Amino acid sequence: MAFGARVRARRTELGWSQEVAAHECGVHWTYLGQVERGRRSPRVENIMRFAMGLQTTPGQLMDGLPVPPAP
């Protein structure tokens, strides 16, 4: 959820709609929305896509996030 909030914050900072951001990131806009709402956890390669598309770094999107508990 915290990762998705950071993605949404960066997208909003850029003034982009979900559709524009998804295009820039190379993902479907519904997937982006699910990530932003915390319903999907992106794989490493998609975290890289989000960072590149949102003109930031993976570290900016992930540093300091809480580690989820082990199952």
XYZ file of N, CA and C in Angstrom:
213
model
N 0.811 -1.192 0.000
C 0.000 0.000 0.000
C 0.860 1.265 0.000
N 1.933 1.246 0.791
C 2.810 2.413 0.853
C 3.504 2.640 -0.487
N 3.892 1.540 -1.156
C 4.506 1.678 -2.471
C 3.527 2.330 -3.441
N 2.296 1.854 -3.454
C 1.281 2.419 -4.332
C 1.033 3.887 -4.065
N 1.076 4.270 -2.795
C 0.892 5.686 -2.443
C 2.029 6.530 -3.014
N 3.228 5.976 -2.999
C 4.360 6.712 -3.574
C 4.243 6.824 -5.089
N 3.789 5.760 -5.718
C 3.578 5.806 -7.167
C 2.532 6.862 -7.495
N 1.421 6.858 -6.770
C 0.363 7.843 -7.003
C 0.869 9.266 -6.749
N 1.633 9.450 -5.687
C 2.152 10.784 -5.373
C 3.058 11.289 -6.491
N 3.910 10.424 -7.007
C 4.813 10.832 -8.088
C 4.035 11.133 -9.359
N 3.047 10.288 -9.659
C 2.214 10.518 -10.849
C 1.504 11.860 -10.732
N 0.969 12.141 -9.551
C 0.253 13.398 -9.319
C 1.218 14.581 -9.412
N 2.416 14.400 -8.870
C 3.448 15.437 -8.940
C 3.752 15.802 -10.394
N 3.734 14.805 -11.259
C 3.992 15.043 -12.681
C 2.762 15.603 -13.404
N 1.603 15.554 -12.734
C 0.377 16.063 -13.343
C -0.216 15.109 -14.365
N 0.069 13.824 -14.214
C -0.371 12.830 -15.187
C -1.598 12.072 -14.712
N -2.449 11.709 -15.656
C -3.555 10.796 -15.373
C -2.976 9.382 -15.265
N -3.793 8.454 -14.772
C -3.354 7.069 -14.733
C -3.042 6.548 -16.131
N -3.834 6.956 -17.099
C -3.633 6.492 -18.460
C -2.287 6.954 -19.019
N -1.956 8.212 -18.797
C -0.682 8.751 -19.288
C 0.480 8.065 -18.577
N 0.383 7.958 -17.256
C 1.459 7.322 -16.487
C 1.640 5.869 -16.895
N 0.546 5.158 -17.072
C 0.635 3.755 -17.468
C 1.330 3.623 -18.819
N 0.991 4.499 -19.754
C 1.641 4.479 -21.070
C 3.141 4.714 -20.918
N 3.515 5.701 -20.131
C 4.931 6.014 -19.929
C 5.674 4.863 -19.251
N 4.969 4.132 -18.381
C 5.576 3.014 -17.648
C 5.529 1.703 -18.424
N 4.722 1.653 -19.464
C 4.614 0.440 -20.257
C 3.757 -0.633 -19.608
N 2.755 -0.195 -18.833
C 1.828 -1.138 -18.197
C 0.401 -0.710 -18.528
N -0.554 -1.582 -18.273
C -1.955 -1.255 -18.506
C -2.444 -0.351 -17.381
N -3.314 0.593 -17.712
C -3.769 1.555 -16.705
C -4.523 0.889 -15.563
N -5.194 -0.231 -15.812
C -5.894 -0.903 -14.712
C -4.887 -1.511 -13.731
N -3.774 -2.005 -14.241
C -2.726 -2.544 -13.375
C -2.143 -1.431 -12.520
N -1.865 -0.296 -13.124
C -1.339 0.844 -12.376
C -2.303 1.232 -11.259
N -3.583 1.295 -11.565
C -4.580 1.639 -10.552
C -4.613 0.631 -9.416
N -4.476 -0.647 -9.746
C -4.472 -1.683 -8.710
C -3.240 -1.556 -7.817
N -2.100 -1.234 -8.397
C -0.886 -1.027 -7.614
C -1.063 0.189 -6.709
N -1.580 1.269 -7.243
C -1.778 2.481 -6.449
C -2.712 2.237 -5.268
N -3.702 1.386 -5.445
C -4.655 1.095 -4.364
C -4.194 -0.019 -3.441
N -3.025 -0.594 -3.715
C -2.493 -1.645 -2.866
C -3.123 -2.998 -3.092
N -3.799 -3.184 -4.213
C -4.440 -4.464 -4.517
C -3.509 -5.416 -5.257
N -2.442 -4.888 -5.818
C -1.450 -5.708 -6.524
C -0.069 -5.319 -6.015
N 0.790 -6.299 -5.883
C 2.190 -6.068 -5.521
C 3.031 -6.291 -6.771
N 3.698 -5.252 -7.235
C 4.450 -5.398 -8.479
C 5.715 -6.226 -8.305
N 6.084 -6.916 -9.370
C 7.344 -7.648 -9.406
C 8.475 -6.647 -9.624
N 9.686 -7.101 -9.409
C 10.850 -6.217 -9.505
C 10.923 -5.527 -10.865
N 10.667 -6.279 -11.932
C 10.776 -5.652 -13.259
C 9.733 -4.551 -13.449
N 8.562 -4.687 -12.824
C 7.552 -3.637 -12.933
C 7.893 -2.444 -12.051
N 8.555 -2.677 -10.927
C 9.034 -1.560 -10.111
C 10.018 -0.742 -10.928
N 10.877 -1.417 -11.677
C 11.827 -0.720 -12.552
C 11.086 0.063 -13.631
N 10.042 -0.530 -14.205
C 9.238 0.177 -15.222
C 8.589 1.425 -14.630
N 8.015 1.276 -13.434
C 7.382 2.434 -12.788
C 8.398 3.544 -12.561
N 9.556 3.187 -12.048
C 10.578 4.197 -11.780
C 11.005 4.917 -13.055
N 11.299 4.158 -14.096
C 11.733 4.769 -15.344
C 10.621 5.634 -15.941
N 9.409 5.093 -15.985
C 8.297 5.821 -16.579
C 7.921 7.071 -15.815
N 8.089 7.032 -14.494
C 7.740 8.180 -13.654
C 8.934 9.102 -13.418
N 10.001 8.877 -14.155
C 11.189 9.732 -14.132
C 11.764 9.868 -12.725
N 11.942 8.727 -12.078
C 12.533 8.693 -10.749
C 13.368 7.430 -10.639
N 13.749 7.070 -9.445
C 14.550 5.870 -9.238
C 13.765 4.855 -8.422
N 14.115 3.580 -8.527
C 13.459 2.587 -7.678
C 13.627 2.918 -6.191
N 14.781 3.441 -5.838
C 15.030 3.816 -4.445
C 14.060 4.870 -3.949
N 13.774 5.862 -4.776
C 12.830 6.906 -4.374
C 11.445 6.330 -4.124
N 11.092 5.288 -4.856
C 9.781 4.674 -4.678
C 9.755 3.682 -3.524
N 10.929 3.150 -3.133
C 10.946 2.038 -2.173
C 11.668 2.290 -0.857
N 12.641 3.190 -0.823
C 13.434 3.377 0.387
C 12.554 3.685 1.599
N 12.811 2.949 2.670
C 12.123 3.198 3.923
C 10.743 2.574 4.045
N 10.308 1.836 3.032
C 8.998 1.196 3.124
C 9.031 0.090 4.174
N 7.922 -0.137 4.862
C 7.891 -1.223 5.836
C 7.992 -2.577 5.140
N 8.665 -3.506 5.780
C 8.792 -4.856 5.252
C 7.549 -5.634 5.660
N 6.856 -6.236 4.697
C 5.658 -7.006 5.061
C 6.027 -8.223 5.900
N 5.140 -8.635 6.778
C 5.431 -9.813 7.603
C 5.518 -11.080 6.747
N 6.338 -12.001 7.200
C 6.466 -13.282 6.496
C 5.172 -14.074 6.628
N 4.828 -14.842 5.587
C 3.569 -15.613 5.659
C 3.629 -16.737 6.675
